[in-house]
mmCIF file of C-alpha atoms in Angstrom:
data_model
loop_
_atom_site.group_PDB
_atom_site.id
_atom_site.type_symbol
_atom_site.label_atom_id
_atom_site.label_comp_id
_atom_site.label_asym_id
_atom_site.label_seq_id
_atom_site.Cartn_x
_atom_site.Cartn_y
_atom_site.Cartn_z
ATOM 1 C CA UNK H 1020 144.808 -170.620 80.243
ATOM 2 C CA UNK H 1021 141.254 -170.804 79.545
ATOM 3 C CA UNK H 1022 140.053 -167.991 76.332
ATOM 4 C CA UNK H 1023 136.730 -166.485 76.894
ATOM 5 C CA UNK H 1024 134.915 -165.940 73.827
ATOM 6 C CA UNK H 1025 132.254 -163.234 73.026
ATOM 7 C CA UNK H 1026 129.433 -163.869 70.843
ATOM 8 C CA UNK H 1027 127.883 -161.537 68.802
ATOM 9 C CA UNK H 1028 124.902 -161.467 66.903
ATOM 10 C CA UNK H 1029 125.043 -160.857 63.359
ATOM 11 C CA UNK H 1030 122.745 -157.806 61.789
ATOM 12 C CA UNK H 1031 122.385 -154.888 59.477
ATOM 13 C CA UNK H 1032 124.292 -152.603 61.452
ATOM 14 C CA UNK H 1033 127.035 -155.019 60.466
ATOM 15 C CA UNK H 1034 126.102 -156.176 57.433
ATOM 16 C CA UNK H 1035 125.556 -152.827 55.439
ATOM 17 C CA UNK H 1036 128.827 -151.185 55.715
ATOM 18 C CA UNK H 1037 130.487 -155.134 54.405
ATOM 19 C CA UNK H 1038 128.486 -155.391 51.379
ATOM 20 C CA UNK H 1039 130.189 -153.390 48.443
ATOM 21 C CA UNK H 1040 128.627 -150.960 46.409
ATOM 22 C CA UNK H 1041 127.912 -152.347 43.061
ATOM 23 C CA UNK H 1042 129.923 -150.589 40.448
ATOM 24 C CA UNK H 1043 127.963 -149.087 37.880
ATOM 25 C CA UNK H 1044 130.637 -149.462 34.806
ATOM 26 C CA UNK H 1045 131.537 -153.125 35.894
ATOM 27 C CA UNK H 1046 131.723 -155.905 33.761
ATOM 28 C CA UNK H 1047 130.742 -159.687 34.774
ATOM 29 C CA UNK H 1048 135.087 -159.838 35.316
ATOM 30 C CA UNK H 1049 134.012 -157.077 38.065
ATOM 31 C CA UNK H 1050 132.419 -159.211 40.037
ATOM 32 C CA UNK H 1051 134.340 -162.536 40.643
ATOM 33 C CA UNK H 1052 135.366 -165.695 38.673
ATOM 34 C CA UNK H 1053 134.602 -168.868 40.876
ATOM 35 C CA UNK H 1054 134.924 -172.303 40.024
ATOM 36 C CA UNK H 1055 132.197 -175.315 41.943
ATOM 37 C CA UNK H 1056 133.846 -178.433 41.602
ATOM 38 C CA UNK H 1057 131.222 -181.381 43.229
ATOM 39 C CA UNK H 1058 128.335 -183.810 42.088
ATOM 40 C CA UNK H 1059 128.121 -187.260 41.800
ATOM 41 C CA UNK H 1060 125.645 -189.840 40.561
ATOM 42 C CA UNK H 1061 122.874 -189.521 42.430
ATOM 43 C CA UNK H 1062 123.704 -186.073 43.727
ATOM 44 C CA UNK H 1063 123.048 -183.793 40.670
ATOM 45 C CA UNK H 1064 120.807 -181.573 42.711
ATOM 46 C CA UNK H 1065 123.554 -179.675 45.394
ATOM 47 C CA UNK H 1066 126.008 -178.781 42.272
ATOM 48 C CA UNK H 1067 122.993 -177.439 40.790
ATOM 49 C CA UNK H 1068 121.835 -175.018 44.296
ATOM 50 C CA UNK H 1069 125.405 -173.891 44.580
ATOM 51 C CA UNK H 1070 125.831 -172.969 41.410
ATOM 52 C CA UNK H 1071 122.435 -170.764 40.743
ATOM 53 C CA UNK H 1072 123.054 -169.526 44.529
ATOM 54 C CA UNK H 1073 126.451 -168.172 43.543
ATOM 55 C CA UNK H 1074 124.850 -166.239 40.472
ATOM 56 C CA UNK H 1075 121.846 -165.203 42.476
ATOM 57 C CA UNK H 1076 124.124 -163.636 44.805
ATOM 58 C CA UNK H 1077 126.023 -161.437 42.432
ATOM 59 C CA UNK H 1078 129.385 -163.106 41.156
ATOM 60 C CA UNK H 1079 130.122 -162.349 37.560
ATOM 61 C CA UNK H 1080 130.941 -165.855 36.144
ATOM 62 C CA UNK H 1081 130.514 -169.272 38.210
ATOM 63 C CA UNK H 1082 131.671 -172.764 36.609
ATOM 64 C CA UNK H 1083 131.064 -175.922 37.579
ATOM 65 C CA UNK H 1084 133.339 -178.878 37.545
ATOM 66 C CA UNK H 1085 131.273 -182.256 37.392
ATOM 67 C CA UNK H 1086 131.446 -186.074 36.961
ATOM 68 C CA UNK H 1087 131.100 -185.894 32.880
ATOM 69 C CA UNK H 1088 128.107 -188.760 33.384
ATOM 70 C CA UNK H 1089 126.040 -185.636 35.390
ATOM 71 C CA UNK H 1090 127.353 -183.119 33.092
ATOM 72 C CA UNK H 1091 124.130 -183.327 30.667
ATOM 73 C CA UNK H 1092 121.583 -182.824 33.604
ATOM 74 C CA UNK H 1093 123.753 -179.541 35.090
ATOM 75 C CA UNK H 1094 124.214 -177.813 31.749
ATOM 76 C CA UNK H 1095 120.410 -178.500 31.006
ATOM 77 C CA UNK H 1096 119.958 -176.892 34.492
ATOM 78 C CA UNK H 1097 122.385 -174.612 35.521
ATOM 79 C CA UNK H 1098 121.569 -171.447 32.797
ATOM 80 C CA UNK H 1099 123.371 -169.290 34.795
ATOM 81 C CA UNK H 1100 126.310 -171.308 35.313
ATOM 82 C CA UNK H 1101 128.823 -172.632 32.971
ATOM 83 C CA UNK H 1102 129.324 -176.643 33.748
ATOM 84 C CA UNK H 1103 131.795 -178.576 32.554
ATOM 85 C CA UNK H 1104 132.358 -182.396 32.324
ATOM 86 C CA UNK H 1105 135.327 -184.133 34.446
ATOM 87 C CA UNK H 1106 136.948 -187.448 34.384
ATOM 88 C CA UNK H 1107 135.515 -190.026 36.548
ATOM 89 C CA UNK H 1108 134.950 -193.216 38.011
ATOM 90 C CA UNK H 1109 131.932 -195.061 39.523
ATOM 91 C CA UNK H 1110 130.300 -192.015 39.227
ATOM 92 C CA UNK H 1111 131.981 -189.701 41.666
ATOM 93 C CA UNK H 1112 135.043 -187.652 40.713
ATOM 94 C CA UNK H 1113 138.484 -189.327 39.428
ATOM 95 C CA UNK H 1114 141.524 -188.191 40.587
ATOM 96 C CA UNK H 1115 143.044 -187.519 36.596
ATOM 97 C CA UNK H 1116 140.478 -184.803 36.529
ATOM 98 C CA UNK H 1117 142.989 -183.020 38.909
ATOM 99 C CA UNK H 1118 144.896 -181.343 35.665
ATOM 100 C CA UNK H 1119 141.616 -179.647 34.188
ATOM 101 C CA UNK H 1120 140.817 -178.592 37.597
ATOM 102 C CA UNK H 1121 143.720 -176.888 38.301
ATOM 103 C CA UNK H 1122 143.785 -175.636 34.572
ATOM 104 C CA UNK H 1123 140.469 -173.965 35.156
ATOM 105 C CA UNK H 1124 141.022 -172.463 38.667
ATOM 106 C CA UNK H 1125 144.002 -170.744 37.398
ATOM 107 C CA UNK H 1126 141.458 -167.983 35.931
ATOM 108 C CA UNK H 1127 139.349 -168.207 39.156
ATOM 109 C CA UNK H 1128 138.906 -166.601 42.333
ATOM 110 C CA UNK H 1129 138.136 -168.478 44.563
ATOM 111 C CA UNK H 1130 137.622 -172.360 44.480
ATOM 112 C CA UNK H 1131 134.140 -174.067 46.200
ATOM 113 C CA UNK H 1132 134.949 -177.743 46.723
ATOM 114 C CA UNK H 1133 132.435 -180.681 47.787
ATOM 115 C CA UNK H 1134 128.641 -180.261 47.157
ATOM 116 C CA UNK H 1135 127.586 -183.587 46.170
ATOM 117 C CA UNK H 1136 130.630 -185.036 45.818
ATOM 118 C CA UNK H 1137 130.282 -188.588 47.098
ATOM 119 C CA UNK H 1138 132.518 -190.066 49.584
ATOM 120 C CA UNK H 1139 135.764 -192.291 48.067
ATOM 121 C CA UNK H 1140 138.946 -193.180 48.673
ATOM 122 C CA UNK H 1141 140.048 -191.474 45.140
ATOM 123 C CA UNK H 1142 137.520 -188.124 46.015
ATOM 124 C CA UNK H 1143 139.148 -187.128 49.453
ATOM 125 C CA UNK H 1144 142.433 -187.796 47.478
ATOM 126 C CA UNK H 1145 141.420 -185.380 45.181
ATOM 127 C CA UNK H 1146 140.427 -182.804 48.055
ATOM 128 C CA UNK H 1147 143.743 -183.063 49.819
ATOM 129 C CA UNK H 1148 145.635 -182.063 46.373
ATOM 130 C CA UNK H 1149 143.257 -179.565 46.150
ATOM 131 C CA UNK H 1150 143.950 -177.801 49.280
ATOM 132 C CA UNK H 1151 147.349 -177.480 47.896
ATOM 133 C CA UNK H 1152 146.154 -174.253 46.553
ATOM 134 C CA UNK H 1153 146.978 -171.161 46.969
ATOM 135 C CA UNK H 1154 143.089 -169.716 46.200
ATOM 136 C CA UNK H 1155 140.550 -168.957 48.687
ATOM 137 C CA UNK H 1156 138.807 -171.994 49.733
ATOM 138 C CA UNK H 1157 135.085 -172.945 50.910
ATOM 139 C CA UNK H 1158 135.000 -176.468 52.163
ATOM 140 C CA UNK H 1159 131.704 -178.009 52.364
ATOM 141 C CA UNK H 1160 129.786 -181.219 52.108
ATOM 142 C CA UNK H 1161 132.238 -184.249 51.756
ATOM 143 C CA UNK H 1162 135.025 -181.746 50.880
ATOM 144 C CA UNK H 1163 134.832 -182.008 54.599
ATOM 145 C CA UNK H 1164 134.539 -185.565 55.213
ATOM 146 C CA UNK H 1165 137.723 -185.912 53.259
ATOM 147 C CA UNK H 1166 139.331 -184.337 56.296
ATOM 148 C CA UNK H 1167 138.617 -187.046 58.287
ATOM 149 C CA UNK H 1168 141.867 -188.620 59.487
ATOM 150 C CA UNK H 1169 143.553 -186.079 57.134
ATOM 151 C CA UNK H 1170 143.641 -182.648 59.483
ATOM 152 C CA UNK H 1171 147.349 -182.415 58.286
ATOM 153 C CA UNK H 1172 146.390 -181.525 54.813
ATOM 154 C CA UNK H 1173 143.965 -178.758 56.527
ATOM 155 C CA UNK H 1174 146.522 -177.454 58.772
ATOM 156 C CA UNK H 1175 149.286 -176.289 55.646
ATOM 157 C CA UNK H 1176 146.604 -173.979 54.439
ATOM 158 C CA UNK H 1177 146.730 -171.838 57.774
ATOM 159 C CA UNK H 1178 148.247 -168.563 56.156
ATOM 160 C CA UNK H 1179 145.556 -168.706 53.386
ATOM 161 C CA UNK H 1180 141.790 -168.360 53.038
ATOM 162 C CA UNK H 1181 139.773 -171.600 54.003
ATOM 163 C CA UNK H 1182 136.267 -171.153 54.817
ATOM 164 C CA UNK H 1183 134.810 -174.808 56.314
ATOM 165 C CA UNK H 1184 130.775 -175.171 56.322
ATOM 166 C CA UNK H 1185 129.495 -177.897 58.176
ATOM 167 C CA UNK H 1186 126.850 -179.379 60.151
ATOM 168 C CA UNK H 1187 127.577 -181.040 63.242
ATOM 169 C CA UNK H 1188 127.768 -184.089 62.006
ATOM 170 C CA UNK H 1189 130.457 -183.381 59.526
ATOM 171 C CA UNK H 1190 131.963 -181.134 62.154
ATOM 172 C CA UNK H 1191 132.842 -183.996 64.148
ATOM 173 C CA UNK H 1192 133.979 -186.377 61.659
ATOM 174 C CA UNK H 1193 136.583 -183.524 60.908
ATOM 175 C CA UNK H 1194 137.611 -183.735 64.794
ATOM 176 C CA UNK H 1195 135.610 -180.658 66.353
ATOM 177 C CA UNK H 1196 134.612 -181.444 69.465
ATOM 178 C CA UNK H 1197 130.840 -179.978 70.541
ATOM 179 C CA UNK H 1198 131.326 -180.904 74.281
ATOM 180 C CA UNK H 1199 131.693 -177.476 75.317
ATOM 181 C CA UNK H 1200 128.856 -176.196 72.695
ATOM 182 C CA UNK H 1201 128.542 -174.932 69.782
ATOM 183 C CA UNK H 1202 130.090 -171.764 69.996
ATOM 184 C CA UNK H 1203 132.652 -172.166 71.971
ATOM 185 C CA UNK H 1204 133.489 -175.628 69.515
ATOM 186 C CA UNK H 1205 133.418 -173.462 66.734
ATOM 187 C CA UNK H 1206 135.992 -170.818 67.906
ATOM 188 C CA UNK H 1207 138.288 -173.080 69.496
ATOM 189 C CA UNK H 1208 138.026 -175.106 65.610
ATOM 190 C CA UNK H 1209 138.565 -171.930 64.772
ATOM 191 C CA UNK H 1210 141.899 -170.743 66.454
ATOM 192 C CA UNK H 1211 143.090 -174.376 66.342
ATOM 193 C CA UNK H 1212 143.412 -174.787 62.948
ATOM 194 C CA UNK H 1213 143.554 -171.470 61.383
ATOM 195 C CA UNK H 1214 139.935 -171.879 59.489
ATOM 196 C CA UNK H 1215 137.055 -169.954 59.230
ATOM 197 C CA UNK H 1216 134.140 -171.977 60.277
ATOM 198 C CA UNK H 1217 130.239 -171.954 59.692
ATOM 199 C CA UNK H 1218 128.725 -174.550 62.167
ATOM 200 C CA UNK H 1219 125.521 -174.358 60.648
ATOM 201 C CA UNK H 1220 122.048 -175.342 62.413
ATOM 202 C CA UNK H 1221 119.391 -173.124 64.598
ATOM 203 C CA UNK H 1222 121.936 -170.263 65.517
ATOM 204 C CA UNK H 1223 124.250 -170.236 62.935
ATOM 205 C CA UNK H 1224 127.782 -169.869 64.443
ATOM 206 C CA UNK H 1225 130.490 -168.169 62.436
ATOM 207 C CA UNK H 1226 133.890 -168.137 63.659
ATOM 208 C CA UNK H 1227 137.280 -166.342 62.518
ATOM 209 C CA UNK H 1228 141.041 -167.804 63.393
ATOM 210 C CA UNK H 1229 141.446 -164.505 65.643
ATOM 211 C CA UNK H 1230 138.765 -165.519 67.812
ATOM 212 C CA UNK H 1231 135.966 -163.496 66.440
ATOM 213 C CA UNK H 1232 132.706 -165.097 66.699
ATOM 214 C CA UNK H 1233 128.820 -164.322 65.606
ATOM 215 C CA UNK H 1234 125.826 -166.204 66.058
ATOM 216 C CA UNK H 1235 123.532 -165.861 63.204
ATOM 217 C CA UNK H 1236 119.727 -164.548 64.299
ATOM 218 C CA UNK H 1237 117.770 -165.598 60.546
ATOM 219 C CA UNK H 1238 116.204 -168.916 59.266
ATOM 220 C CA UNK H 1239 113.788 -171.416 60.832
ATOM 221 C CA UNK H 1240 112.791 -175.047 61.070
ATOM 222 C CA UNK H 1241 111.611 -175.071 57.462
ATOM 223 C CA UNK H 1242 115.270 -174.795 55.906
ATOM 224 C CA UNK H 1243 115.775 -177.997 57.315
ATOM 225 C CA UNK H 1244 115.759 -180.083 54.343
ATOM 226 C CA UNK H 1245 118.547 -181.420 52.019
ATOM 227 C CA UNK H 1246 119.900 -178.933 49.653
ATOM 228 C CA UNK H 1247 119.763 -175.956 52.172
ATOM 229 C CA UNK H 1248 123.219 -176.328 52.674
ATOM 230 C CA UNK H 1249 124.666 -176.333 49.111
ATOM 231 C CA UNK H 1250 122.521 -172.791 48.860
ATOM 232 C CA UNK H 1251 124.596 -171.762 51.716
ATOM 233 C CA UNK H 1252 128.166 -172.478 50.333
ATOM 234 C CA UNK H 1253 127.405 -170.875 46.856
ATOM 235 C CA UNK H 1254 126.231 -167.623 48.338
ATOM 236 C CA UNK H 1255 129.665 -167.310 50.758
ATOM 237 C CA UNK H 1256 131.695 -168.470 47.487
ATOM 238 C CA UNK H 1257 129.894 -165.646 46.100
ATOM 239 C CA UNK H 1258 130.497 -163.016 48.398
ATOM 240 C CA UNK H 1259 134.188 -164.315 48.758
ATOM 241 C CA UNK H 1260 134.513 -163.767 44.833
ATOM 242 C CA UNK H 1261 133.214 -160.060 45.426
ATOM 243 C CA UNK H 1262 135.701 -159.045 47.592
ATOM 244 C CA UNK H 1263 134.572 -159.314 51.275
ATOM 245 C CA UNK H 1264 137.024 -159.751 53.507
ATOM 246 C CA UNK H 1265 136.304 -163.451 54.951
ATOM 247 C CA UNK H 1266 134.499 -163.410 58.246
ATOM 248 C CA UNK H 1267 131.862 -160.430 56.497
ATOM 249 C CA UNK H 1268 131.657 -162.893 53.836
ATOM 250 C CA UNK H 1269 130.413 -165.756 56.180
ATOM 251 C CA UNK H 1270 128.240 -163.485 57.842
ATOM 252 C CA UNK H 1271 126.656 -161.688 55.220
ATOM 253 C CA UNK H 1272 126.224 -165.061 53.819
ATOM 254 C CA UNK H 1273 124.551 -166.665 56.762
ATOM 255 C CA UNK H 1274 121.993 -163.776 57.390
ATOM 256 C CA UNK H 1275 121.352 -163.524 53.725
ATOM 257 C CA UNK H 1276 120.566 -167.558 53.900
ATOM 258 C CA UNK H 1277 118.413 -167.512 56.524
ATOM 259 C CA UNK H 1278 116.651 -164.148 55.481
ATOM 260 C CA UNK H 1279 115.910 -165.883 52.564
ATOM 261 C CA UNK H 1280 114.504 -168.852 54.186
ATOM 262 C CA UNK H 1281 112.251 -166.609 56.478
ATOM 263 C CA UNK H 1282 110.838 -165.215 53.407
ATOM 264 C CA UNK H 1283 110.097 -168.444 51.958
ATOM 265 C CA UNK H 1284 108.604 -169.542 55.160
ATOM 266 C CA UNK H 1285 106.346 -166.265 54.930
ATOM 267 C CA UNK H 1286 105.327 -166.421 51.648
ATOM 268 C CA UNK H 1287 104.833 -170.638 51.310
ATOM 269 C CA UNK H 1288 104.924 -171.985 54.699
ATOM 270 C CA UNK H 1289 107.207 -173.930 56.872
ATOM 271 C CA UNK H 1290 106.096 -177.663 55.593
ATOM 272 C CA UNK H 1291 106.445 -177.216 51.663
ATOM 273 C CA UNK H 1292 109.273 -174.858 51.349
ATOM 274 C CA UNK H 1293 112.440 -176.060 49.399
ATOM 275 C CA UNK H 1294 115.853 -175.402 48.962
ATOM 276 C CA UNK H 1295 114.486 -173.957 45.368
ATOM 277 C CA UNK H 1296 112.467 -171.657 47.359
ATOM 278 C CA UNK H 1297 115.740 -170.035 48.888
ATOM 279 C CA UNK H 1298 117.297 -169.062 45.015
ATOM 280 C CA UNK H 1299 114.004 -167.181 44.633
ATOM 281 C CA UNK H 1300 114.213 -165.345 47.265
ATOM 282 C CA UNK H 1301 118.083 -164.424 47.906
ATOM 283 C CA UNK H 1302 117.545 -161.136 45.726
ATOM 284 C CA UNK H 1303 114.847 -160.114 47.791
ATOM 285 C CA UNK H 1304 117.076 -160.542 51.185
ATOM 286 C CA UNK H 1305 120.120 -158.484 49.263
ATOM 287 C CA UNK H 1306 117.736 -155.872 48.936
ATOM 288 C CA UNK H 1307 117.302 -155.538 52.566
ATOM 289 C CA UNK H 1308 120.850 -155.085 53.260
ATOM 290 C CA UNK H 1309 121.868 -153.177 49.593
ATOM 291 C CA UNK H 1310 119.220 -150.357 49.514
#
């Protein structure tokens, strides 16, 4: 039997009564522990965005697991994070750096895997052990490519919190099919494997296991630049760490995201805007929703 699936469009009327009120007495423990665990050679900048998106967003304490070759360049960067170096090999992620990992999500929240990460045989090994835990999860970037072939390792994590952000391209490789478009692709991912999904691009589509399923209204042509993405996944690890239940969590985050990016389309144009642009401006869009 075919299921019909209604699309709703994300907005304030939604998205104030999901964002918690900031506690006046809390602490930065308050507020969320996550751990970013990504970056590669050659892909210093997405840990980076993640990170300083999941502080700009409100989480108390955000670190950063990294090849220990990039580890200079994020703790020069990343003043608001708190980087750490990882084993590695060729540059990308080893698979001993599984123990320190594991060690350091222990006092986390919630775990965001796969900005930057590179693509290896020894990094997707790394993601499937990974999504062993028992944590809330946001999949992104070649934490999703790792999936490819693998959908088994995806599928024993149905009773617990994965969020999954990709593009279309990545959506496929992880065996979504967009014949039937993108929103009805997203909620059948969805309901298939027990995921929430963000199938990001012009109409953001977020989509809950229970068939729940919002198409995001914000953003613009502008955001379409590398980077854009890893902004993305630190602002829902964010707002995961806070306390939002998931699907107001991926669509607080996606309006947020593209509020942003319509601000820094306002204030700098279209052309020139960068992934940079959307940190400065993710305060400004929280204000919208938070006062």
């Amino acid at each position: 039997m075919e299921v019909t699936t209604l699309i709703r469009t994300v907005g304030l009327d939604l998205l104030k009564p999901a964002l918690p009120q900031r506690q006046l007495d809390g602490h930065k423990g308050t507020f969320g522990k996550l751990l970013i665990v990504g970056g590669a050679v050659g892909y210093t900048g997405a840990p980076y965005l993640t990170a300083s998106a999941a502080a700009r967003t409100g989480c108390g304490l955000v670190s950063l697991g990294v090849p220990k070759t990039i580890w200079p360049i994020e703790a020069a960067k990343c003043v608001s994070a708190m980087p750490f170096p990882l084993p590695e090999k060729n540059g990308m992620l080893a698979g001993r750096a599984l123990p320190q990992i594991l060690e350091k999500l222990d006092g986390c929240d919630v775990l965001a895997l796969g900005p930057g990460l590179g693509r290896s045989r020894e990094t997707a090994r790394l993601v499937w052990e990974l999504l062993k835990t028992e944590k809330p999860l946001v999949l992104d970037a070649d934490g999703i490519n790792a999936l490819s072939g693998h959908m088994d390792a995806l599928s024993r994590r149905r009773n617990r919190i994965t969020v999954l952000t990709p593009h279309e391209g990545e959506f496929v490789r992880a065996g979504g099919d967009l014949s039937p478009g993108r929103e009805r692709a997203a909620a059948d991912f969805a309901r298939e494997h027990g995921v929430y999904l963000v199938l990001k691009g012009p109409g953001t589509i977020a989509a809950a296991p229970d068939g729940r399923c919002m198409r995001n209204p914000t953003g613009n042509c502008g955001m379409a630049k590398g980077g854009s993405g890893d902004v993305l996944a630190g602002m829902l690890v964010s707002l995961l760490g806070l306390g939002l239940p998931p699907m107001d969590a991926c669509c607080a985050a996606v309006w947020l995201h593209g509020r942003a990016g319509d601000l820094a389309a306002r204030e700098v144009g279209l052309w020139g805007m960068t992934p940079s642009d959307l940190l400065d401006r993710i305060p400004a869009a929280l204000r919208e929703v938070t006062e």
